[in-house]
Coordinates of C-alpha atoms in Angstrom, one line a residue:
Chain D
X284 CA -66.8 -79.1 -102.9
X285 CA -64.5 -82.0 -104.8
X286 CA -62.0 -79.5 -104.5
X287 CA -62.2 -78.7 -101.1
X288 CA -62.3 -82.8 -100.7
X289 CA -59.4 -83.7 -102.3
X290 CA -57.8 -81.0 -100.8
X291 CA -58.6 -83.2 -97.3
X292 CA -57.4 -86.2 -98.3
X293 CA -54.3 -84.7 -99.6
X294 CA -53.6 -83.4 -96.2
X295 CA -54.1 -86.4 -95.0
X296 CA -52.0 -88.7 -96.6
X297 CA -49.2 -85.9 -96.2
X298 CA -50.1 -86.1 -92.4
X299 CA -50.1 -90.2 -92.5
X300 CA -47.1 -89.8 -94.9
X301 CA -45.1 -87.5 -92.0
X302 CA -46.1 -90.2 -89.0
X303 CA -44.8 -92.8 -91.2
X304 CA -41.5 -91.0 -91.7
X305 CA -41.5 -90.1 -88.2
X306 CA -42.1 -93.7 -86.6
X307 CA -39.5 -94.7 -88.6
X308 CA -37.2 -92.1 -87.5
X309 CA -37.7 -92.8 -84.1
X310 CA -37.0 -96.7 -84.6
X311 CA -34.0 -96.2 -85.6
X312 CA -31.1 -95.7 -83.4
X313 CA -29.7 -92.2 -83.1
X314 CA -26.4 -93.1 -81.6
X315 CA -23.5 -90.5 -81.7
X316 CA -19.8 -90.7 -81.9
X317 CA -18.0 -93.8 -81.5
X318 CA -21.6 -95.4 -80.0
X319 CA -22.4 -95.3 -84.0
X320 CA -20.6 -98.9 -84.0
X321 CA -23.2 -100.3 -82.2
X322 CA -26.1 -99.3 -84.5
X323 CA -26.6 -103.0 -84.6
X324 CA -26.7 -103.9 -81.0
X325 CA -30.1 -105.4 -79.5
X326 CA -29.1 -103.0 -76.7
X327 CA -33.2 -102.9 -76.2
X328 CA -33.4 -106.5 -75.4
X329 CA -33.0 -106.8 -71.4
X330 CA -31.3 -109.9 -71.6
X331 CA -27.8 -108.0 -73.6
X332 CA -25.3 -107.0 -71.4
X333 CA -22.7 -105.7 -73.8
X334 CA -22.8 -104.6 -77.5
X335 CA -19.9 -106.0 -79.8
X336 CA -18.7 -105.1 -82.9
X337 CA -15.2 -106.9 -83.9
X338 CA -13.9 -106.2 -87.5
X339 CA -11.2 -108.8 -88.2
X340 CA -9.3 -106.6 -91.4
X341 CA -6.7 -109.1 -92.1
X342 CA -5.5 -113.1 -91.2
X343 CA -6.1 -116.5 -92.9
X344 CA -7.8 -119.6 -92.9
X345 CA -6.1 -122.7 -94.2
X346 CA -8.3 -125.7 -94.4
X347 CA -6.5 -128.8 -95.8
X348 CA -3.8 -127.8 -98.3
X349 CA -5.5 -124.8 -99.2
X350 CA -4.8 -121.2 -97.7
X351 CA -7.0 -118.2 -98.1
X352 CA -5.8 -114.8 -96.9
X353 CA -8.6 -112.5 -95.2
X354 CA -8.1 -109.4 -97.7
X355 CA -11.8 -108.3 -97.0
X356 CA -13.0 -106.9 -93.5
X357 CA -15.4 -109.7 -91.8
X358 CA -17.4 -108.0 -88.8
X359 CA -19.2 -109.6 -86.0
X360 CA -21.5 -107.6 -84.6
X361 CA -24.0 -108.0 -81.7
X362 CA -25.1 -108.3 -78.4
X363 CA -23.4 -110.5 -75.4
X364 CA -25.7 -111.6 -72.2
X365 CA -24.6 -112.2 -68.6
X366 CA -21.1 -113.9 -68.1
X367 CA -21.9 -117.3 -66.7
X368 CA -19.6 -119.1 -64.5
X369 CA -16.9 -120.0 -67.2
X370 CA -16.8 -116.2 -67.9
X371 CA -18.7 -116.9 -71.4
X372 CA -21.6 -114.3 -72.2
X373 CA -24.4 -116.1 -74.9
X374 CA -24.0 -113.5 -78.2
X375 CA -27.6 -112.3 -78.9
X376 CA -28.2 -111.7 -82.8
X377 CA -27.3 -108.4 -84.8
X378 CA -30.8 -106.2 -85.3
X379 CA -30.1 -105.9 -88.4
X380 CA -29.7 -110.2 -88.8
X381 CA -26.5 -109.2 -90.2
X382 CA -24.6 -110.9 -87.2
X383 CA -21.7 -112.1 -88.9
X384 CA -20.8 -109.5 -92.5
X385 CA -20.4 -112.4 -95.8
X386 CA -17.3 -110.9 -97.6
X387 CA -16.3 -112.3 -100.1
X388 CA -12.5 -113.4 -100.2
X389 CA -10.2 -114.8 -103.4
X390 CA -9.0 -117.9 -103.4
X391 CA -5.4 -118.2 -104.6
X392 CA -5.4 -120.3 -107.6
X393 CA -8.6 -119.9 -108.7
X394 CA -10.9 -122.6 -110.3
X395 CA -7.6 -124.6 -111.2
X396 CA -6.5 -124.5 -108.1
X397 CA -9.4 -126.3 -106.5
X398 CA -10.5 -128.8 -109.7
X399 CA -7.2 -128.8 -111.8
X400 CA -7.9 -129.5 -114.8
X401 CA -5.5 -132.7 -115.2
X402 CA -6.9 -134.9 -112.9
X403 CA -10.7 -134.6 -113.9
X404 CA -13.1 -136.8 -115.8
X405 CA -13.6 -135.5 -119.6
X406 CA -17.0 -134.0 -119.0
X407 CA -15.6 -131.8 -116.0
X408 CA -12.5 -130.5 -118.0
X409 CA -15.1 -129.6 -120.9
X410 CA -17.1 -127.5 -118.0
X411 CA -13.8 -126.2 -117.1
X412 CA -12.8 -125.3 -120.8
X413 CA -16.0 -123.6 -121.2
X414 CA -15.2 -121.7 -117.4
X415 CA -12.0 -120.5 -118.3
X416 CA -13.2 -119.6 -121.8
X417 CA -15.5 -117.1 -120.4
X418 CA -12.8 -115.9 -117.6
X419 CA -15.3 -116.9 -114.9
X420 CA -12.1 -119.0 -113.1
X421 CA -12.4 -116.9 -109.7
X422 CA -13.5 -118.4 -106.9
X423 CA -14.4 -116.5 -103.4
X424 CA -14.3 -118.2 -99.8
X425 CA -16.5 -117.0 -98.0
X426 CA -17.2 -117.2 -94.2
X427 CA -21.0 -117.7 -93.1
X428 CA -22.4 -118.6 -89.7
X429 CA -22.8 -122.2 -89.7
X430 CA -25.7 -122.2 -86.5
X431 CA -27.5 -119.0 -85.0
X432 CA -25.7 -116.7 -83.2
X433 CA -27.2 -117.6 -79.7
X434 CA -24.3 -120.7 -80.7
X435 CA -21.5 -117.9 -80.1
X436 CA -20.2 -117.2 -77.1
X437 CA -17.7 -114.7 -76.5
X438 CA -15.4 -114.1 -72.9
X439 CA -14.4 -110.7 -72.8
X440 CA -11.5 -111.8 -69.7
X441 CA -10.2 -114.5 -71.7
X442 CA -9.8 -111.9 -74.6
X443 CA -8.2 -109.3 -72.9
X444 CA -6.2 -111.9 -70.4
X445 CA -4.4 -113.4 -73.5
X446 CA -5.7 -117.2 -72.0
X447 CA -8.3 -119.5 -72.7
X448 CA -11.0 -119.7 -75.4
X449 CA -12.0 -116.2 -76.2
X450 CA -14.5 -116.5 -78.8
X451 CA -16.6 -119.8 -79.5
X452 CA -17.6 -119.3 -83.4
X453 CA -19.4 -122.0 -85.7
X454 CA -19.0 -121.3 -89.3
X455 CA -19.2 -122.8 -92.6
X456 CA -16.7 -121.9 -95.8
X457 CA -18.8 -120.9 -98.8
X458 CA -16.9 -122.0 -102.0
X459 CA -18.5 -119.0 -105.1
X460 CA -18.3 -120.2 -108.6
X461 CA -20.8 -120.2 -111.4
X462 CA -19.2 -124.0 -112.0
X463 CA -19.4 -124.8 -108.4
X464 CA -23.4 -123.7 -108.2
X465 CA -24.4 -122.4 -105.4
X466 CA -24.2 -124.8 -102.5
X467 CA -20.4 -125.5 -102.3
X468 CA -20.0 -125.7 -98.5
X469 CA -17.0 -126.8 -96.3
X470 CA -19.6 -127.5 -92.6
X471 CA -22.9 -127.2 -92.1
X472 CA -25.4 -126.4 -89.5
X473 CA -25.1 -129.6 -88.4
X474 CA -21.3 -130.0 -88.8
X475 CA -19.9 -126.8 -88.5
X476 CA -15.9 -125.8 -88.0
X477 CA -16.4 -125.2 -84.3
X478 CA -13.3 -122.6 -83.9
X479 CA -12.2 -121.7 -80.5
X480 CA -10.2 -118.8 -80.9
X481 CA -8.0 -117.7 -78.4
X482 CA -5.6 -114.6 -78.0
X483 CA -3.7 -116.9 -75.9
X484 CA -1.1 -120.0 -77.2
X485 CA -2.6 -123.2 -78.5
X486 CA -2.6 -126.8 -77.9
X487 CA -3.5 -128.2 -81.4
X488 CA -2.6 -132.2 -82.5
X489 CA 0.2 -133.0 -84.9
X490 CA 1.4 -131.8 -87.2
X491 CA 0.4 -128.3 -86.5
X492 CA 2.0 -126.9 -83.6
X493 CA 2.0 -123.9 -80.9
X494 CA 0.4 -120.5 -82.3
X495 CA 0.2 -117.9 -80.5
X496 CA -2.7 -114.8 -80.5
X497 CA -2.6 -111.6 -78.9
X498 CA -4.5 -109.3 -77.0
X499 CA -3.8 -106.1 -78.5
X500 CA -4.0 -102.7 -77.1
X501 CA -6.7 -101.7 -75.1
X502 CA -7.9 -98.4 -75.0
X503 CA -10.7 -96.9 -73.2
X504 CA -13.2 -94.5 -75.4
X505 CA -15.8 -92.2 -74.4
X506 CA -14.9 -91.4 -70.6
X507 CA -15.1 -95.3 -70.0
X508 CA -18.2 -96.5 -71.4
X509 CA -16.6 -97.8 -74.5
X510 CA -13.2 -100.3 -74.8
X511 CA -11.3 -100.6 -78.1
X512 CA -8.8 -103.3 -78.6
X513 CA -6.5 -102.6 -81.6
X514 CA -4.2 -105.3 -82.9
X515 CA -6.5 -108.1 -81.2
X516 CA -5.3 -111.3 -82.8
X517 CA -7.5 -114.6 -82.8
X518 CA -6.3 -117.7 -83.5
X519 CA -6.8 -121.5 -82.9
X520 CA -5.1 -124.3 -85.5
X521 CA -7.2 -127.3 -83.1
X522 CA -10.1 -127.9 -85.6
X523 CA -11.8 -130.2 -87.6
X524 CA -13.2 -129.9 -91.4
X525 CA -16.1 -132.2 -92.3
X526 CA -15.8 -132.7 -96.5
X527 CA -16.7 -130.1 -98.8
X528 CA -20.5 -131.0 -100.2
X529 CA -22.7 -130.1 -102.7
X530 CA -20.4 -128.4 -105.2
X531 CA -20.7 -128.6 -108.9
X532 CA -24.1 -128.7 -109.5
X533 CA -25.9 -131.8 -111.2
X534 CA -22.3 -132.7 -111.6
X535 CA -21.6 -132.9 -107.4
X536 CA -20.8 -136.7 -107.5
X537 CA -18.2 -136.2 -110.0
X538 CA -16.9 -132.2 -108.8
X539 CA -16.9 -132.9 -105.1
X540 CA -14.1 -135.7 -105.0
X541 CA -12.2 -133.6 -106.8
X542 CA -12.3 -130.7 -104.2
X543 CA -11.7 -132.8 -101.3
X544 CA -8.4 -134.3 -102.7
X545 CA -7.4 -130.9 -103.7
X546 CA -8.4 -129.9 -99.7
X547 CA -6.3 -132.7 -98.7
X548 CA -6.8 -133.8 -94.8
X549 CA -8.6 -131.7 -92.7
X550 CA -9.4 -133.5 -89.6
X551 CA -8.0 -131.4 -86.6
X552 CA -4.3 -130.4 -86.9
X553 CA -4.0 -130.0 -90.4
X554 CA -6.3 -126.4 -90.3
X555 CA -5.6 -123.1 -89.0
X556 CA -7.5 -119.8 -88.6
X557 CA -5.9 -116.5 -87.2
X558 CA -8.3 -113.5 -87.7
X559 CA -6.8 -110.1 -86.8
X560 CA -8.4 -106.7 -86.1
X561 CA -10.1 -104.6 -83.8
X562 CA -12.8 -105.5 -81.2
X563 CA -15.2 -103.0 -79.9
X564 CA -17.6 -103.6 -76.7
X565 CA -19.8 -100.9 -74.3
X566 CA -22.1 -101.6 -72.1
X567 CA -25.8 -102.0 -73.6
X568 CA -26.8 -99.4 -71.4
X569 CA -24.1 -97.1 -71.8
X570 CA -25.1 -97.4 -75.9
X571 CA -29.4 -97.2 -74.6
X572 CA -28.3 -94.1 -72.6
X573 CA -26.4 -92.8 -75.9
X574 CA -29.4 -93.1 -77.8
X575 CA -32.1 -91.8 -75.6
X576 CA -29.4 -88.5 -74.8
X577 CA -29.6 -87.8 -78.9
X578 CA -33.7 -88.5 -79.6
Chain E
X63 CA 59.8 -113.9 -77.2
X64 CA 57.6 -111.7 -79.1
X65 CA 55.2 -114.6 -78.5
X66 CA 55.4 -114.6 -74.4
X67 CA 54.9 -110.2 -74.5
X68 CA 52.0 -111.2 -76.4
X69 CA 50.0 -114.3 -74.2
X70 CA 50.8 -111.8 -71.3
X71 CA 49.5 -108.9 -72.9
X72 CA 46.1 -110.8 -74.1
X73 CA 46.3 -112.3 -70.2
X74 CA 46.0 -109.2 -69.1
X75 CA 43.8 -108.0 -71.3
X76 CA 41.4 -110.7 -70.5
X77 CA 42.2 -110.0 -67.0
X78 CA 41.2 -106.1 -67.1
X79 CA 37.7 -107.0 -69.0
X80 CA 37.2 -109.8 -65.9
X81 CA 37.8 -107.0 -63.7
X82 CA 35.4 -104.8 -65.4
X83 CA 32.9 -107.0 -66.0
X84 CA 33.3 -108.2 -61.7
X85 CA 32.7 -104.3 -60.7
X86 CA 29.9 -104.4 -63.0
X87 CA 28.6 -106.9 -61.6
X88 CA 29.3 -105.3 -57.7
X89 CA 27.9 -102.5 -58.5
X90 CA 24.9 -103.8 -60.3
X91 CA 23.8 -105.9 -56.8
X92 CA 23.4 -103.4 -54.0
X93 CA 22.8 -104.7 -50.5
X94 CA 20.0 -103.5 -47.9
X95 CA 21.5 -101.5 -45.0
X96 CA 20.2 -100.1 -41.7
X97 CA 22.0 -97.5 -40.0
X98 CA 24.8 -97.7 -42.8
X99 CA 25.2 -101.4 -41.7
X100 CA 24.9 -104.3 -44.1
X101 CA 21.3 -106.2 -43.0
X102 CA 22.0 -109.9 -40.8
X103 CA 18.8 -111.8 -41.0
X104 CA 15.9 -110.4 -42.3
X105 CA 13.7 -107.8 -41.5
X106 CA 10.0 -106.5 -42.6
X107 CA 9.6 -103.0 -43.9
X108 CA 6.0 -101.7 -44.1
X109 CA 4.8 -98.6 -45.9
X110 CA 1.4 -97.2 -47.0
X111 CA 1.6 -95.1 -50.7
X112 CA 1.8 -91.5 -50.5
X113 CA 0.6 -91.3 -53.6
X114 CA -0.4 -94.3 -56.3
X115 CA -2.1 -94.6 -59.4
X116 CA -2.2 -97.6 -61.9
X117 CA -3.7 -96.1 -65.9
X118 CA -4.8 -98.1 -68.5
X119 CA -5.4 -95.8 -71.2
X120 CA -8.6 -93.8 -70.6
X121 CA -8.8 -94.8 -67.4
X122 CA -7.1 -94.3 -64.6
X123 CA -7.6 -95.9 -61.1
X124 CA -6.2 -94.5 -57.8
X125 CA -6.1 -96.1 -54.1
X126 CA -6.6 -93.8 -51.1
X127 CA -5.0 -96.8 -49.0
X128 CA -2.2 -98.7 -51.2
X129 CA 0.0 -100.5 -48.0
X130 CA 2.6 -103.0 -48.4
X131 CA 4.8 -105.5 -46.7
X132 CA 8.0 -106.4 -47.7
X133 CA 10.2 -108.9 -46.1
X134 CA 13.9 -107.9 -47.0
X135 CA 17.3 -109.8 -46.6
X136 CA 20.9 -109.7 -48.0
X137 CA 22.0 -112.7 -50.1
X138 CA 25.6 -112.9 -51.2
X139 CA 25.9 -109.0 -50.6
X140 CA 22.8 -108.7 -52.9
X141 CA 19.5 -107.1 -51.6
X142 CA 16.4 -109.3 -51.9
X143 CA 13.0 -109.1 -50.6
X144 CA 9.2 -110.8 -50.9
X145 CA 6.2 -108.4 -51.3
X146 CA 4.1 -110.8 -48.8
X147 CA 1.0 -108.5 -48.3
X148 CA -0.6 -105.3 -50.5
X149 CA -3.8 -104.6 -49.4
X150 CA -5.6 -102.0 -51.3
X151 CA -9.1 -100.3 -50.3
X152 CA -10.6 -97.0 -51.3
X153 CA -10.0 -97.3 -54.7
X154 CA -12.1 -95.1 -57.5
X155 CA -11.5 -94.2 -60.8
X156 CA -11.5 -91.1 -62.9
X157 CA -14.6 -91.5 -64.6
X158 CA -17.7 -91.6 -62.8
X159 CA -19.2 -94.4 -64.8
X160 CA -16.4 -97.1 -63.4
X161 CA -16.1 -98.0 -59.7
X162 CA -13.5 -100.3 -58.6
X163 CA -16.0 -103.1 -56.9
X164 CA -13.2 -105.5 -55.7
X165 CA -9.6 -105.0 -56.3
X166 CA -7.1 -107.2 -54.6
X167 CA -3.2 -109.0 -55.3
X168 CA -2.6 -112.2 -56.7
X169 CA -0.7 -114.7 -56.2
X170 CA 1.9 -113.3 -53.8
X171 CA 4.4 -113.4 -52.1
X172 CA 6.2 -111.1 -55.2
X173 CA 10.2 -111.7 -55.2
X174 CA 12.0 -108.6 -55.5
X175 CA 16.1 -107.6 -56.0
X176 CA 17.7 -104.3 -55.5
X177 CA 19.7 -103.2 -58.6
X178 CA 21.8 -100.5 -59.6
X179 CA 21.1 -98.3 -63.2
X180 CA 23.2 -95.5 -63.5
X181 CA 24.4 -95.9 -60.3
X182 CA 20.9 -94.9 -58.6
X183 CA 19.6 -97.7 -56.8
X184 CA 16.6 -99.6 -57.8
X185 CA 14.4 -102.2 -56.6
X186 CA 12.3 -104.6 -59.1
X187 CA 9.5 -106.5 -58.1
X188 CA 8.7 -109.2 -60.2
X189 CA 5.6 -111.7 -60.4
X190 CA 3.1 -108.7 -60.0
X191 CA -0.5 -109.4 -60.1
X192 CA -3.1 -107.4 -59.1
X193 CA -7.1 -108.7 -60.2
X194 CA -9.5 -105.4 -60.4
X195 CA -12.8 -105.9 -61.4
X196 CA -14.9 -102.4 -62.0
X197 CA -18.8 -102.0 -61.9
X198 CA -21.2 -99.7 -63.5
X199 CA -24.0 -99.8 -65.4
X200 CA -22.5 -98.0 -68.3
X201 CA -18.2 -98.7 -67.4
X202 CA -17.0 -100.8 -70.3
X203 CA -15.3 -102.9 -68.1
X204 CA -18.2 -103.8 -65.7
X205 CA -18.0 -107.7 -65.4
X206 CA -14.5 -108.4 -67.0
X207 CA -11.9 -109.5 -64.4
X208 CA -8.8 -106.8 -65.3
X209 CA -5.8 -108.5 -64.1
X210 CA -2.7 -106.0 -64.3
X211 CA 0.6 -108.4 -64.4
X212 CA 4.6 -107.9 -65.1
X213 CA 7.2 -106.5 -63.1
X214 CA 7.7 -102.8 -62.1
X215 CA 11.4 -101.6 -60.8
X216 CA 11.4 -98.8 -58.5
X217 CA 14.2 -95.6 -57.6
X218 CA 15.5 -95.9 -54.1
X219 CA 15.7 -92.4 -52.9
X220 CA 18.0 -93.1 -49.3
X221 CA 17.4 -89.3 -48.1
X222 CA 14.3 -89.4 -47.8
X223 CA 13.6 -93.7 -47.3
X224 CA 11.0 -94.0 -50.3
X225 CA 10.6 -95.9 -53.4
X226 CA 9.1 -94.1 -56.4
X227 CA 7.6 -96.1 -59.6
X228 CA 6.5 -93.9 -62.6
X229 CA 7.1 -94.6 -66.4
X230 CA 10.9 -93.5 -66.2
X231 CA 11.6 -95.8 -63.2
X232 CA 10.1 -98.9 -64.8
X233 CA 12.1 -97.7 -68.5
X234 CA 15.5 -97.6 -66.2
X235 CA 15.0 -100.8 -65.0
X236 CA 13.7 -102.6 -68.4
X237 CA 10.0 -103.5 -66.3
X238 CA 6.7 -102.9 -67.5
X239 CA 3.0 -104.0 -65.9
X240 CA 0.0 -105.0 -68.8
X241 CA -3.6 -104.9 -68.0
X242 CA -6.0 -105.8 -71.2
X243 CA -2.4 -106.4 -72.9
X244 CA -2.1 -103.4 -73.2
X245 CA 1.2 -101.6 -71.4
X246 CA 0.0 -99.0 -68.4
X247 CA 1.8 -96.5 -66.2
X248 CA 1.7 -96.8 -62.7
X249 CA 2.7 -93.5 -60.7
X250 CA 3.6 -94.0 -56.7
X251 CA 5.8 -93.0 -54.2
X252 CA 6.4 -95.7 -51.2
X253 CA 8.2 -94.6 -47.6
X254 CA 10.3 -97.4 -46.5
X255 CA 10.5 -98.4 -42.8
X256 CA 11.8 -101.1 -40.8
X257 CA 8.8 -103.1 -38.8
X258 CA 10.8 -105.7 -36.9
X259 CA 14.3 -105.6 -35.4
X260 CA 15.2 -101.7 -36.9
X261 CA 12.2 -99.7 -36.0
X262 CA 13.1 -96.2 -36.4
X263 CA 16.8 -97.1 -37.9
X264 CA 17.8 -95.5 -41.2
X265 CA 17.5 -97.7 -43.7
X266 CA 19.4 -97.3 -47.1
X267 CA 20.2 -99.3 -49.9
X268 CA 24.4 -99.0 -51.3

């Protein structure tokens, strides 16, 4: 009898076990070929129009007097809604909340290159000594999404069309150092760097000048349901930089300073951002359609 | 007097490169012609496509009814022209998920000039622009305005009165067309005939 019971409840776990696995399975998107980009895409969600997935693999981002090269692939991945009048779709939020990808990249020069040594208080260059004693002098940039990502918006004309703002990103620079802690921001939420990328020439003030983007080369995937631009470059040198905040731990009020004079100016004209790579888009339902076709 | 031989030789020298460079020039410019007559005035030619198709990779779009007018008129010996109408209907794609919803040109009239490339004639349009939007539930392209710009140079075949663009044409004449930046091929083959004051005259181009 307590045999033939635990032989029941066995089963049943095994069967609960099984649904479990199953449920999951079915959850999760059983896309195929090059579809498999848009794993990500709220293609679900009524309101998406397109799916997005846009890997920038190389560029560079110069804030102030400081220039970090994109050596890390950064993706943006989503949905986009209805083009409104301005031919801008609203970006609808990665499923996996992973909207924008945080890689990490080097900054040239290292801790000394952001708080040199010379020019700081005793107390710092004793943090510093102890920093560089224990080779922990690197420090990453890293790009994070300053708002949420109904804040994007994204024209797929003006990107292909090589005019106008193509992609309306808010982000925030992360500055990574054990000595920096770990709030070390360039923008906020509330003061983001508003880029407004273009593929198209810009208009920034003195003394940057013209830069120019680039469409790329279109190329249409899966007997039309899927467009892939290679070569797409982004760029727009028009923005403004709020201070850097919060870095250095306990020690901010003395760390900070020292990272904005390094930073230099960075009210508009003095910054610059040119993100190159490939963008991806398919219809949502083209990318539904994919995924109910492959159950 | 060594000197003199010399400034006459480099004269002439200069002289013979002038020359070259003059039937260069001449040849380079040919001049519309009805009837193997040089073209007074102006005239309209009108033509429908025999064939035309416009490919961005992966997709390729084709019009059942691709017409054109083309005012034409000689200017200092040279052949010039204005593409003032190109209306296009009955357009679909090659893939059944994109339809053409609304296609139309752009900001025309188009100025063209008859050239010569290895002695074939050609005539270039410049200024193209032609707006295509495509619709579909699952096309890629559904709700972005694809605008195919550039210039296209076409061969001038005066046997049989047409104008063919393909890749090799629009290569000759150093022209390309872009749609989503990206560099496309258009394929089509345009009879040539005079509307206005040389209906049913031969028309050449020399």
């Amino acid at each position: 009898m307590q045999k033939h019971r635990t032989r029941v409840v066995c089963s049943a776990l095994l069967a609960v076990a099984l649904a479990a696995l199953g449920l999951a399975g079915s959850a999760q998107a059983k896309l195929t070929g090059e579809f498999t980009k848009f794993a990500q895409c709220p293609y679900k969600n009524e309101e998406v129009r397109k799916c997005i997935d846009a890997v920038t693999e190389s560029g560079e981002v110069i804030l102030g007097n400081k220039k970090v090269p994109i050596e890390k692939p950064v993706t943006l991945q989503g949905g986009a809604g209805p083009v409104n009048e301005e031919e801008f779709g609203k970006f609808y939020a990665a499923t996996n909340g992973i909207t924008l990808s945080k890689a990490q990249q080097n900054v040239p020069g290292g801790l000394l290159g952001i708080v040199p040594d010379a020019s700081s208080p005793a107390l710092v260059k004793l943090l510093i000594k102890f920093f560089l004693e224990n080779s922990l002098t690197g420090v990453n940039s890293t790009l994070e999404l300053a708002k949420t990502a109904s804040d994007i918006s994204i024209s797929e004309s003006h990107l292909a069309g090589e005019e106008g703002i193509a992609l309306k990103l808010p982000v925030k620079v992360h500055l990574e150092n054990p000595f920096l802690g770990k709030n070390c921001y360039v923008g906020s939420s509330s003061s983001p760097l508003s880029w407004n990328l273009t593929t198209g020439t810009t208009s920034p003030p003195k003394p940057n000048t013209s830069i120019s983007g680039a469409g790329g080369e279109g190329e249409l995937l899966e007997k039309g349901r899927i467009i892939r631009i290679k070569n797409n470059k982004l760029v727009d040198n028009a923005w403004s930089a709020p201070t850097a905040a919060g870095c250095g731990g306990i020690l901010s009020f003395l760390v900070t300073p020292i990272i904005n004079a390094q930073l230099g100016t960075t009210t508009a004209g003095h910054n610059t951002a040119i993100l190159k790579g490939t963008v991806m888009s398919a219809s949502s339902f083209a990318v539904q359609t994919n995924d109910s076709e492959n159950p | 007097m060594r000197t003199k031989a010399t400034a006459i030789g480099t004269a002439l020298a200069a002289l013979a490169v002038l020359c070259a460079l003059f039937a260069t020039s001449a040849s380079a410019a040919p001049a519309w012609k009805f009837e193997a007559k040089s073209l007074e005035g102006s005239e309209v030619v009108v033509g429908a496509a025999v064939e035309s198709s416009l490919t961005i990779p992966g997709l390729t779009t084709k019009c059942e009814n691709f017409l054109y007018k083309l005012t034409i008129k000689n200017e200092g010996g040279t052949g010039k022209g204005e593409v003032t109408e190109l209306p296009l209907y009955n357009c679909t794609t090659d893939t059944p998920v994109c339809a053409v919803s609304k296609i139309g040109a752009e900001k025309l009239p188009w100025p063209s000039h008859l050239t010569t490339v290895s002695t074939s004639p050609y005539i270039v349009i410049e200024g193209v622009k032609v707006g295509i939007l495509y619709s579909g539930k699952e096309c890629a392209l559904s709700e972005t305005l694809v605008t195919v710009s550039g210039s296209a140079g076409g061969l001038i075949d005066n046997s049989k009165e047409t104008a063919t663009f393909n890749e090799s044409t629009l290569s000759a004449t150093g022209t390309s067309l872009k749609a989503l930046s990206t560099k496309i091929q258009w394929n089509g083959v345009f009879p040539t005939e005079a509307f206005q004051w040389h209906r049913e005259q031969a028309i050449s181009v020399s």
